[in-house]
Amino acid sequence: MTSVVPARTSLESTFPAAMLSAVGTKESWRKEVHRPATSTHKWWAKRLGTVFRGILTSAITPEGDDAASAYGSAAELAGAVVLDPFSGSGVTGVEVLKLGGRAVCFDINPVATLVQRQAMQSWDMQRLTTAYAAVEASCRGEIDRLHRTEDGRTALYYFWVATVGCPDCSDRVRLFDSPVFSKNAYPKRVPKAQIVCPECLAVQESRYDFETATCPNGHVITQRGAVRGQVATCRHGHSFKALSALNGSPPAYEMYAKMIANRDGSKVYEAITDWDRDLYNECVGLLAGLPDTAVLPRGELAHGNNTDQALKWNFRRWRDFFNARQLVSLSMIATAIRDLPGSGAEREALCALFSGTLEFNNLFTSFKGEGTGAVRHMFGHHILKPERTPLEAHPWGTPQSSGAFSTLYKSRLQRAHLYKAEPADLVDVGTDINRVTGLSRPLAATIVDSWESFSATTGQAAYVATRNSAITDLPAASVDLIVTDPPYMDNVHYAELADFFHAWLQVMQPYEGYAQTFTTRRLGEVQNADSAEFGKAIEAVWAECARVLKPDGLLAFTFHQARISGWVQVVESLRRASFVVTAVQPVKGEMMTSIVKAGAREPSNLDSVVVCRRVVDGATNPNRSIEESLATAQKSLAVLRDDGIDVGAGDVRSVVRGTLLAYLASVGTSLDDAVTAQVDDLATETITALLAPA
């Protein structure tokens, strides 16, 4: 029953945070390239595989030994059982298997479970290729026919604009904020742009910074569209809030342009013709005539932090997120996949691939522009934000497409397969950070869904299940190490967004036992904007972790929280579950350039690795006073800063809060308002001291 975790680990003392932050920074720019196994499908707040490899290797490296060398070597978990109770995209499980451990991955959301299964199990590429070809033969010809011009060329993208009626005069208002609908990602370097006449929808080439232009029908075009913020103005000068003009229905949409692939490989923008409109109207009829057995999204939106924006625009059902041509085309793909014979890993992979395609093919996507991937996916803001000028893409796609089923098959599934066969890790070799193979085992886990099956399975195995991690079937003292990334109190509410995918997946049944409920929301979800409820839910999980952990085992998790109440609840919940924090280690987190982080008051670059042991095992906090705790936090942050790692005010505030609150909790101090105010004052002083210009 002895744990593989040393009595004192490098994770708690000499954690190589600067090195891991450097390799993590490189991974963060292209996660899908450096860790493709966990990038087959969208999941939110996906952690860095390099950092989690570092956490795992440091957790089995004794204090005083070189944890950086352990990270860059063929380290060995020697069959140790590692639990992740908030498994998300499966980052922990993948890194555990690569290091020779046995992974237990739980998540309360079935979409996350599907993503994890793709990350860890292998695919027979011959079978996968055959299944893909069968789907293509079943539906591609018809999808191509529905995305073409009158002369037979392929339509890559259709451009749409939302319209509303003016409440004062009933004038139809096209909700353009600008007539520029296509420009280069670097417009100053390449100023060429496409503009549309808001009056007659004529399309012409111009510059992104044009002042005025005249369309072929004689209308004068300026840079200003009908919309400024939430207010629209009709042609007769009446101004009104666009939302107020919807009258309880989603906005209507009108096609105004298309991007065509010419036969010589060039691309051209053209205006919409009556032929295009007739083709779309045919899709409306086809949708109405689909049989009851066809796969279509089920379910309605419920109120929530991440769904209310869509509900305000009167999107009530998940099928409202798609136009008629999208529903017909996507239904053909989904139905063909559902009806593939058998229930193997390859069919499941195509279900996940289809689900990932949905992110780029709906009414909430937009055009990114020339010189980059054309489709801006729907989750850039981590809320369901309606688009006034959505982009409709060809869902099967061509080699010139972005975010299509065929292109994602290559960039996601084929890339993941190659990675699983020969995993590569980013290693600091002194002069550079290189991709190195041979340090990790191939990924080919047997996936099971119970502890009984897990115990009976030899070889590489992963117990992957959709369940509340506060209630498990794991025996007491059965887990060597727990490594996870719990939900943050007030960030993205995953279930509200995952329901978008689940609306289709529940009908497709990617694997036996996939949830058939209309929503992925569950009792027991930890995420809650109410700090007290958040604390209760996460405490229940920590208590179960304490029960299943072996004597002298270790719990480590990454955390970042903008509100001090989140830190208070996490620290208090650990104390109530009889854990003591033995270290708080700052390390590279998500990309600084993410939209969500860029919009924060104090954007963050770092996560805190919170390391805990059980009170029953004799664990104590290593700091002897609040002053020593503050010095510990300042030193760890200064090491990163001095090594060239970006450290911002939000990072300093979070790490200082976590370190000080953990110490105070360990000595029985009540974390009341006066104490948290003192902690925040010390955090502010540290920001000034560490980040002041030299």
XYZ file of C-alpha atoms in Angstrom:
694
model
C 0.000 0.000 0.000
C 3.078 2.244 0.042
C 2.853 5.231 -2.278
C 5.425 5.999 -4.962
C 5.472 9.576 -3.637
C 8.602 10.421 -1.583
C 8.240 11.830 1.941
C 9.327 15.202 0.577
C 9.195 15.862 -3.163
C 10.744 18.252 -5.623
C 7.210 19.412 -6.372
C 7.119 20.851 -2.851
C 10.623 22.290 -2.763
C 12.712 22.559 -5.926
C 9.973 22.575 -8.568
C 11.527 23.591 -11.948
C 8.869 26.251 -12.565
C 10.989 28.487 -14.804
C 11.953 25.641 -17.133
C 8.383 24.349 -17.279
C 7.076 27.851 -17.925
C 9.447 28.187 -20.870
C 8.453 24.880 -22.478
C 4.825 25.547 -21.554
C 4.916 28.889 -23.333
C 6.024 27.175 -26.527
C 3.273 24.573 -26.174
C 0.606 27.199 -25.469
C 0.988 28.793 -28.898
C 0.215 25.526 -30.733
C -1.357 23.022 -28.331
C -2.893 21.156 -31.243
C 0.586 20.555 -32.694
C 2.515 19.769 -29.519
C -0.247 17.805 -27.731
C -2.626 16.645 -30.506
C -4.010 13.687 -28.532
C -5.922 16.094 -26.271
C -6.866 18.425 -29.141
C -9.313 16.281 -31.102
C -12.291 18.257 -29.765
C -13.030 21.527 -28.039
C -12.765 21.673 -24.269
C -12.370 24.757 -22.140
C -9.418 25.789 -19.956
C -7.304 22.945 -21.310
C -4.101 22.726 -19.310
C -0.590 22.373 -20.700
C 0.668 18.817 -21.091
C 4.244 19.933 -20.528
C 3.353 21.451 -17.159
C 1.405 18.384 -16.078
C 4.268 16.122 -17.101
C 6.439 18.339 -14.911
C 4.017 18.061 -11.986
C 3.947 14.271 -12.271
C 7.704 13.815 -12.590
C 8.399 16.291 -9.776
C 5.889 14.487 -7.543
C 7.912 11.255 -7.754
C 11.310 12.975 -7.538
C 12.725 13.260 -3.992
C 13.668 16.672 -2.645
C 17.237 17.455 -3.617
C 17.202 15.419 -6.822
C 17.083 17.139 -10.210
C 13.410 17.403 -11.166
C 14.253 19.198 -14.423
C 16.321 16.193 -15.515
C 13.504 13.857 -14.497
C 11.129 15.829 -16.725
C 13.492 15.478 -19.707
C 14.153 11.780 -19.196
C 12.194 8.570 -19.588
C 10.777 8.893 -16.074
C 8.733 5.996 -14.763
C 5.518 6.004 -12.732
C 5.931 2.226 -12.433
C 2.253 1.393 -12.684
C 1.203 3.916 -10.052
C -2.523 4.761 -10.002
C -3.117 8.463 -10.661
C -6.564 10.004 -10.275
C -7.864 13.136 -11.974
C -11.313 13.952 -10.514
C -11.847 16.895 -12.898
C -10.385 15.346 -16.014
C -11.627 17.756 -18.713
C -9.808 17.053 -21.970
C -7.721 14.265 -20.429
C -4.359 16.021 -20.124
C -3.494 14.290 -16.839
C -4.491 10.863 -18.116
C -2.403 11.192 -21.263
C 0.713 12.262 -19.364
C 0.220 9.471 -16.800
C -0.011 6.806 -19.507
C 3.018 8.211 -21.322
C 4.975 7.816 -18.071
C 3.878 4.231 -17.483
C 1.201 4.901 -14.894
C -2.433 3.814 -14.683
C -4.936 6.623 -15.157
C -8.314 7.142 -13.486
C -10.136 10.020 -15.178
C -13.525 11.250 -13.991
C -15.554 14.179 -15.227
C -19.175 15.005 -14.547
C -19.729 16.025 -18.185
C -20.184 13.329 -20.881
C -18.704 15.519 -23.625
C -15.476 15.711 -21.611
C -15.533 11.927 -21.245
C -15.790 11.559 -25.025
C -12.791 13.863 -25.492
C -10.736 11.924 -22.941
C -11.489 8.609 -24.604
C -10.174 9.957 -27.924
C -7.025 11.180 -26.196
C -6.084 7.825 -24.666
C -7.356 4.976 -26.838
C -5.769 3.920 -30.107
C -7.430 3.655 -33.514
C -6.901 1.126 -36.246
C -6.129 3.511 -39.103
C -7.233 1.068 -41.779
C -10.627 0.758 -40.110
C -10.811 4.492 -39.530
C -9.998 5.203 -43.177
C -12.642 2.716 -44.301
C -15.271 4.228 -42.011
C -14.408 7.759 -43.155
C -14.691 6.688 -46.799
C -18.112 5.139 -46.117
C -19.372 8.409 -44.619
C -17.945 10.358 -47.543
C -19.606 8.073 -50.079
C -22.910 8.425 -48.269
C -23.198 12.196 -48.213
C -20.392 14.221 -49.755
C -21.847 14.386 -53.256
C -25.115 15.867 -52.024
C -23.364 18.302 -49.662
C -21.160 19.475 -52.536
C -24.264 19.987 -54.680
C -25.788 22.235 -52.032
C -22.637 24.396 -51.926
C -22.026 25.337 -55.548
C -22.634 28.066 -58.056
C -24.835 27.860 -61.119
C -21.810 27.027 -63.280
C -20.693 24.243 -60.932
C -17.889 25.903 -58.972
C -17.592 25.209 -55.227
C -18.869 27.762 -52.729
C -16.415 27.771 -49.836
C -18.281 30.313 -47.711
C -21.543 32.226 -47.712
C -21.743 35.574 -45.932
C -24.956 36.449 -44.088
C -26.277 39.502 -42.256
C -28.942 39.628 -39.550
C -31.952 41.811 -40.315
C -34.669 43.379 -38.162
C -37.647 45.619 -38.864
C -37.532 49.217 -37.675
C -40.175 49.572 -34.912
C -41.122 53.060 -36.212
C -41.453 52.539 -39.954
C -41.017 48.771 -40.571
C -37.990 49.454 -42.802
C -35.831 46.315 -42.972
C -32.460 47.091 -41.407
C -29.389 45.047 -42.245
C -27.255 44.926 -39.094
C -23.870 45.733 -40.613
C -21.503 47.658 -38.386
C -19.250 48.166 -41.418
C -19.538 47.432 -45.152
C -16.032 45.889 -45.024
C -16.732 42.161 -44.744
C -13.336 40.762 -45.747
C -9.856 42.128 -45.169
C -6.405 40.726 -44.579
C -5.288 39.721 -41.104
C -2.542 42.337 -41.557
C -4.445 45.119 -43.338
C -1.703 47.734 -43.226
C 0.550 45.324 -45.064
C -2.186 44.122 -47.448
C -4.853 46.863 -47.623
C -7.076 45.141 -50.209
C -10.571 44.434 -48.864
C -14.065 43.446 -49.958
C -17.012 45.730 -49.280
C -20.754 45.293 -49.652
C -23.315 47.957 -50.424
C -25.743 47.944 -47.455
C -28.478 49.234 -49.797
C -28.419 46.723 -52.694
C -25.808 44.132 -51.528
C -23.511 44.677 -54.518
C -19.998 43.391 -53.799
C -16.786 45.092 -54.894
C -13.094 45.290 -54.110
C -11.769 48.283 -52.165
C -9.430 49.086 -49.277
C -10.015 48.318 -45.606
C -9.638 52.030 -44.801
C -11.669 53.482 -47.683
C -13.575 56.699 -46.943
C -16.354 56.588 -49.535
C -17.168 54.398 -52.511
C -19.946 54.105 -55.069
C -21.458 50.731 -55.852
C -22.333 49.626 -59.427
C -25.928 50.694 -58.785
C -24.930 54.232 -57.819
C -25.304 54.020 -54.026
C -22.743 55.882 -51.931
C -21.020 53.656 -49.358
C -19.267 54.951 -46.241
C -17.376 53.163 -43.483
C -20.362 53.323 -41.169
C -22.990 50.598 -41.132
C -26.441 50.661 -39.584
C -25.263 49.487 -36.149
C -23.239 51.144 -33.414
C -23.025 48.955 -30.332
C -26.559 47.880 -29.450
C -28.256 50.650 -31.429
C -29.364 50.357 -35.067
C -30.519 53.178 -37.337
C -32.820 52.662 -40.295
C -32.577 54.491 -43.641
C -35.174 57.021 -42.422
C -33.121 58.018 -39.382
C -35.002 56.123 -36.674
C -32.687 54.717 -33.993
C -33.584 51.752 -31.792
C -32.029 48.873 -29.879
C -31.670 45.907 -32.203
C -32.728 43.465 -29.486
C -35.984 45.313 -28.908
C -36.938 44.895 -32.583
C -36.801 41.085 -32.540
C -40.301 40.735 -31.076
C -39.587 37.419 -29.408
C -38.046 35.671 -32.439
C -34.428 35.069 -33.441
C -33.130 37.499 -36.066
C -33.803 36.801 -39.729
C -30.712 36.435 -41.934
C -29.999 37.408 -45.526
C -27.186 36.117 -47.763
C -25.183 38.896 -49.342
C -21.919 37.419 -50.652
C -20.034 34.197 -51.265
C -16.423 33.101 -51.666
C -15.978 30.770 -54.632
C -13.162 28.350 -55.452
C -12.337 28.697 -59.140
C -11.237 25.684 -61.120
C -7.668 27.011 -61.297
C -7.450 27.093 -57.479
C -7.957 30.829 -57.101
C -10.696 32.288 -54.913
C -13.101 35.059 -55.782
C -15.850 36.990 -53.985
C -19.195 37.319 -55.698
C -22.624 38.731 -54.877
C -25.560 36.451 -54.178
C -27.828 35.657 -57.153
C -31.371 34.388 -57.443
C -29.892 30.980 -58.232
C -28.148 30.983 -54.816
C -31.383 31.954 -53.104
C -33.294 29.198 -54.894
C -30.655 26.660 -53.886
C -30.963 27.724 -50.253
C -34.751 27.550 -50.439
C -34.377 24.007 -51.709
C -32.505 23.258 -48.482
C -35.457 24.599 -46.488
C -37.633 22.038 -48.258
C -35.099 19.255 -47.783
C -34.947 19.984 -44.058
C -38.718 19.780 -43.756
C -38.653 16.435 -45.554
C -35.950 14.724 -43.470
C -37.189 11.470 -41.957
C -37.729 11.118 -38.231
C -34.708 8.820 -38.114
C -32.324 11.580 -39.284
C -29.906 12.951 -36.695
C -30.786 16.514 -35.708
C -29.987 18.432 -32.514
C -32.374 17.957 -29.620
C -33.122 20.070 -26.586
C -33.645 23.642 -25.510
C -31.375 26.203 -23.913
C -31.748 26.803 -20.190
C -30.842 30.032 -18.450
C -27.226 30.304 -17.367
C -24.180 32.518 -17.208
C -23.030 31.402 -20.656
C -26.400 30.907 -22.366
C -28.271 34.083 -21.423
C -26.731 36.100 -24.263
C -28.195 33.714 -26.833
C -31.531 33.603 -25.023
C -31.735 37.400 -25.161
C -31.555 37.083 -28.951
C -34.387 34.518 -28.756
C -32.360 31.446 -29.611
C -34.447 28.898 -27.706
C -33.557 25.515 -29.224
C -30.141 24.185 -30.122
C -31.322 23.679 -33.696
C -31.869 27.478 -33.860
C -28.063 27.790 -33.958
C -27.996 26.507 -37.554
C -29.571 27.581 -40.812
C -31.470 25.135 -43.031
C -28.514 24.232 -45.279
C -26.283 23.648 -42.271
C -28.865 21.406 -40.622
C -29.392 19.353 -43.789
C -25.670 18.959 -44.476
C -24.667 18.237 -40.889
C -27.558 15.821 -40.467
C -26.352 13.831 -43.482
C -22.857 13.495 -41.989
C -24.108 12.694 -38.484
C -26.641 10.135 -39.676
C -24.052 8.371 -41.829
C -21.688 8.143 -38.838
C -24.407 6.963 -36.481
C -25.378 4.210 -38.907
C -21.857 2.832 -39.359
C -21.806 -0.865 -38.428
C -20.352 -1.835 -35.069
C -19.454 0.314 -32.103
C -15.676 0.456 -32.185
C -13.206 3.180 -31.353
C -13.083 4.297 -34.997
C -16.815 5.065 -35.197
C -16.489 6.870 -31.864
C -13.596 8.943 -33.223
C -15.717 10.044 -36.195
C -18.552 11.005 -33.813
C -16.103 13.186 -31.895
C -14.736 14.619 -35.146
C -18.233 15.517 -36.294
C -18.992 17.139 -32.950
C -15.830 19.219 -33.248
C -16.888 20.304 -36.746
C -20.031 21.883 -35.257
C -17.894 24.545 -33.592
C -17.086 25.996 -37.027
C -20.427 25.441 -38.757
C -23.249 27.378 -37.134
C -24.789 30.857 -37.020
C -22.432 31.989 -34.244
C -19.249 31.820 -36.325
C -17.700 34.702 -38.232
C -15.074 35.455 -40.867
C -11.534 35.986 -39.594
C -10.263 37.371 -42.878
C -7.655 36.647 -45.495
C -4.204 35.374 -44.561
C -5.421 33.224 -41.657
C -7.873 30.412 -40.929
C -11.085 31.772 -42.395
C -13.590 30.673 -39.737
C -13.636 32.236 -36.298
C -15.163 29.522 -34.125
C -18.149 30.189 -31.914
C -16.400 29.943 -28.529
C -13.885 32.768 -28.844
C -15.635 34.659 -26.038
C -16.544 31.584 -23.930
C -20.187 32.606 -24.147
C -22.849 31.920 -26.734
C -22.586 35.291 -28.439
C -24.805 35.753 -31.519
C -23.156 37.109 -34.659
C -24.812 39.879 -36.664
C -22.793 38.861 -39.737
C -22.311 35.078 -39.472
C -20.271 32.988 -41.874
C -21.651 29.789 -43.385
C -18.901 27.379 -44.375
C -18.940 24.251 -46.530
C -19.210 21.644 -43.716
C -17.533 18.785 -45.585
C -14.985 21.165 -47.017
C -12.201 21.152 -49.582
C -8.411 21.491 -49.203
C -9.032 25.266 -49.243
C -11.542 25.132 -46.374
C -11.242 25.992 -42.711
C -12.977 24.119 -39.889
C -14.541 21.477 -42.136
C -15.092 17.765 -41.477
C -12.528 16.689 -44.079
C -9.832 19.168 -43.053
C -10.266 18.436 -39.332
C -9.979 14.723 -40.109
C -6.423 15.393 -41.242
C -5.437 18.063 -38.732
C -7.004 16.385 -35.701
C -7.468 12.639 -36.071
C -4.534 11.804 -38.315
C -2.211 14.076 -36.334
C -3.396 12.592 -33.027
C -2.859 9.060 -34.320
C 0.735 9.803 -35.271
C 1.372 11.406 -31.884
C -0.092 8.452 -29.988
C 2.165 6.057 -31.879
C 5.279 8.116 -31.114
C 4.684 10.858 -28.523
C 7.002 13.850 -28.591
C 7.775 16.073 -25.616
C 9.098 19.615 -25.512
C 12.457 19.644 -23.755
C 14.777 22.502 -22.868
C 18.128 21.375 -24.279
C 19.989 24.468 -23.124
C 20.203 26.378 -26.370
C 16.614 25.835 -27.479
C 13.383 24.004 -26.733
C 13.127 20.945 -28.960
C 10.569 18.235 -29.660
C 12.073 14.988 -28.398
C 10.744 11.473 -28.977
C 11.594 8.343 -27.039
C 10.872 9.768 -23.582
C 7.273 8.572 -23.423
C 5.340 5.393 -24.040
C 2.910 5.166 -26.968
C -0.753 5.734 -26.167
C -2.908 2.653 -26.672
C -4.900 2.317 -23.478
C -7.674 -0.133 -22.831
C -10.592 2.068 -21.729
C -12.774 0.666 -18.941
C -15.677 2.143 -16.995
C -15.432 0.573 -13.525
C -12.821 -0.043 -10.856
C -13.496 -3.779 -11.044
C -12.619 -3.829 -14.754
C -9.666 -1.515 -14.174
C -8.208 -3.821 -11.518
C -8.593 -6.828 -13.797
C -6.996 -5.165 -16.853
C -3.331 -5.777 -17.514
C -1.140 -3.525 -19.609
C -1.861 0.113 -20.330
C -5.299 0.947 -18.930
C -7.430 3.968 -18.199
C -10.588 4.047 -16.108
C -12.594 6.812 -17.807
C -16.104 7.583 -16.633
C -18.747 10.291 -16.487
C -19.400 10.678 -12.798
C -19.519 12.987 -9.812
C -16.066 12.641 -8.275
C -17.498 13.133 -4.798
C -18.980 9.624 -5.066
C -16.732 6.977 -6.644
C -16.312 3.218 -6.630
C -12.609 3.473 -5.797
C -11.514 1.497 -2.725
C -9.966 3.324 0.199
C -6.213 3.867 -0.112
C -6.135 2.783 -3.766
C -4.626 5.883 -5.411
C -0.958 6.889 -5.318
C -1.276 10.414 -6.622
C -4.054 12.874 -7.479
C -3.317 15.530 -10.118
C -6.071 17.741 -11.461
C -7.301 21.145 -12.595
C -10.606 21.905 -10.841
C -13.141 24.343 -12.246
C -12.636 27.913 -11.159
C -15.487 29.454 -9.242
C -16.644 32.094 -11.700
C -15.144 31.228 -15.074
C -16.686 29.319 -17.954
C -19.634 27.118 -16.959
C -18.693 24.137 -19.055
C -21.997 22.267 -19.079
C -23.875 25.273 -20.464
C -21.553 25.330 -23.474
C -21.067 21.566 -23.806
C -24.815 21.193 -24.332
C -24.269 22.650 -27.814
C -22.334 19.497 -28.767
C -24.416 17.159 -26.630
C -27.581 18.176 -28.500
C -26.238 16.120 -31.438
C -24.169 13.516 -29.589
C -27.061 12.255 -27.484
C -28.714 11.125 -30.728
C -25.521 9.696 -32.258
C -24.505 7.631 -29.170
C -20.736 7.659 -29.812
C -20.118 4.802 -27.372
C -22.228 2.478 -25.270
C -23.489 4.277 -22.198
C -23.152 7.818 -23.508
C -25.705 10.017 -21.684
C -29.089 10.382 -23.392
C -30.347 13.218 -21.217
C -31.275 16.516 -22.882
C -28.576 18.421 -20.983
C -25.131 17.770 -19.523
C -25.910 19.884 -16.459
C -25.723 17.724 -13.326
C -26.274 17.902 -9.593
C -22.833 17.904 -8.009
C -21.192 20.271 -10.486
C -18.481 22.160 -8.658
C -18.710 25.308 -10.731
C -20.892 27.903 -9.050
C -20.774 31.704 -8.937
C -22.007 31.477 -5.335
C -18.785 31.097 -3.343
C -20.363 29.111 -0.493
C -21.960 26.600 -2.898
C -18.673 26.321 -4.778
C -16.905 25.576 -1.494
C -19.386 22.857 -0.489
C -19.196 21.104 -3.847
C -15.424 21.080 -4.091
C -15.081 20.011 -0.441
C -17.093 16.882 -1.220
C -14.595 15.981 -3.955
C -11.576 16.696 -1.728
C -13.087 14.489 1.000
C -13.387 11.610 -1.473
C -9.810 12.256 -2.604
C -8.648 11.996 1.035
C -10.481 8.672 1.366
C -8.993 7.009 -1.733
C -5.438 8.374 -1.365
C -2.777 6.017 -0.067
C -0.894 6.914 3.139
C 1.678 9.617 2.337
C 0.096 10.146 -1.067
C -0.158 13.601 -2.558
C -2.825 15.835 -4.115
C -1.715 18.535 -6.555
C -3.914 20.828 -8.613
C -3.555 23.953 -10.710
C -5.629 26.969 -9.769
C -6.084 30.634 -10.571
C -8.860 32.823 -9.267
C -9.531 36.523 -9.821
C -11.764 36.802 -6.732
C -10.252 36.233 -3.307
C -13.471 34.498 -2.237
C -12.571 31.685 -4.650
C -9.210 31.175 -2.966
C -10.835 31.323 0.471
C -13.317 28.608 -0.467
C -10.646 26.354 -1.975
C -8.361 26.673 1.039
C -11.212 26.269 3.528
C -12.583 23.258 1.653
C -9.169 21.588 1.780
C -8.954 22.218 5.515
C -12.416 20.769 6.112
C -11.417 17.708 4.045
C -8.334 17.289 6.296
C -5.726 18.370 3.742
C -2.816 20.715 4.425
C -1.219 22.801 1.678
C 2.494 22.036 1.601
C 3.432 24.270 -1.353
C 2.025 26.799 -3.830
C 4.139 26.851 -6.994
C 3.503 29.433 -9.743
C 3.946 28.133 -13.297
C 2.880 28.944 -16.846
C -0.878 28.702 -17.467
C -2.987 29.524 -20.539
C -2.002 31.920 -23.306
C -1.971 35.570 -22.311
C -3.542 36.397 -25.675
C -6.816 34.529 -25.077
C -9.836 36.790 -25.496
C -11.099 36.016 -22.020
C -7.784 36.816 -20.370
C -7.174 39.904 -22.459
C -10.465 41.318 -21.208
C -9.663 40.764 -17.533
C -8.814 43.686 -15.281
C -5.565 41.989 -14.307
C -4.770 39.441 -17.058
C -2.991 36.323 -15.856
C -0.195 34.264 -17.336
C 0.451 31.873 -14.468
C -1.383 29.149 -12.603
C -0.632 28.088 -9.046
C 0.201 24.443 -8.467
C -1.326 23.803 -5.048
C 0.312 20.795 -3.383
C -1.478 19.088 -0.491
C -1.045 16.181 1.894
C -3.376 14.671 4.450
C -3.389 15.740 8.096
C -3.671 12.076 9.119
C -0.273 11.475 7.498
C 1.326 14.157 9.664
C 1.513 16.866 7.013
C 2.153 20.484 8.010
C 2.535 23.758 6.152
C 6.281 24.469 5.753
C 6.004 28.168 6.617
C 6.210 29.261 10.259
C 4.669 32.732 10.002
C 2.720 34.943 7.654
C 5.932 36.859 6.980
C 7.723 33.669 5.963
C 4.756 32.725 3.767
C 4.914 36.072 2.032
C 8.658 35.701 1.482
C 8.079 32.223 0.000
C 5.541 33.583 -2.481
C 7.731 36.554 -3.398
C 10.751 34.328 -3.997
C 8.901 31.919 -6.281
C 7.494 34.805 -8.349
C 10.835 36.605 -8.510
C 12.532 33.457 -9.857
C 10.113 33.388 -12.777
C 10.331 37.116 -13.388
C 14.138 37.034 -13.361
C 14.094 34.135 -15.812
C 12.144 36.183 -18.358
C 8.700 34.663 -17.702
C 5.821 37.151 -17.951
C 4.519 37.856 -14.451
C 1.571 40.222 -14.193
C -0.287 41.881 -11.364
C -3.021 39.239 -11.499
C -0.420 36.488 -11.159
C 1.183 38.113 -8.143
C -2.154 38.721 -6.478
C -3.323 35.136 -7.005
C -0.101 33.461 -5.828
C 0.245 35.667 -2.750
C -3.398 35.122 -1.823
C -3.083 31.353 -2.175
C 0.174 31.075 -0.238
C -0.896 33.284 2.651
C -4.387 31.880 2.986
C -3.005 28.329 2.956
C -0.646 29.140 5.820
C -3.331 30.919 7.847
C -5.743 28.011 7.394
C -3.077 25.555 8.536
C -2.731 27.320 11.898
C -6.475 27.574 12.445
C -6.981 31.250 11.579
C -10.501 32.167 10.545
C -10.390 33.536 7.006
C -12.842 36.345 7.697
C -13.149 39.718 5.993
C -10.464 41.329 8.151
C -7.968 38.581 7.387
C -8.672 38.584 3.656
C -8.311 42.376 3.605
C -4.883 42.006 5.245
C -3.900 39.383 2.690
C -5.006 41.623 -0.161
C -3.004 44.544 1.217
C 0.106 42.365 1.286
C -0.626 41.212 -2.265
C -0.891 44.812 -3.465
C 2.389 45.700 -1.743
C 4.047 42.714 -3.425
C 2.772 43.803 -6.845
C 4.404 47.188 -6.331
C 7.658 45.679 -5.084
C 8.009 42.961 -7.749
C 6.700 44.749 -10.797
C 7.917 48.288 -10.263
C 10.187 49.488 -13.092
C 13.867 49.055 -12.299
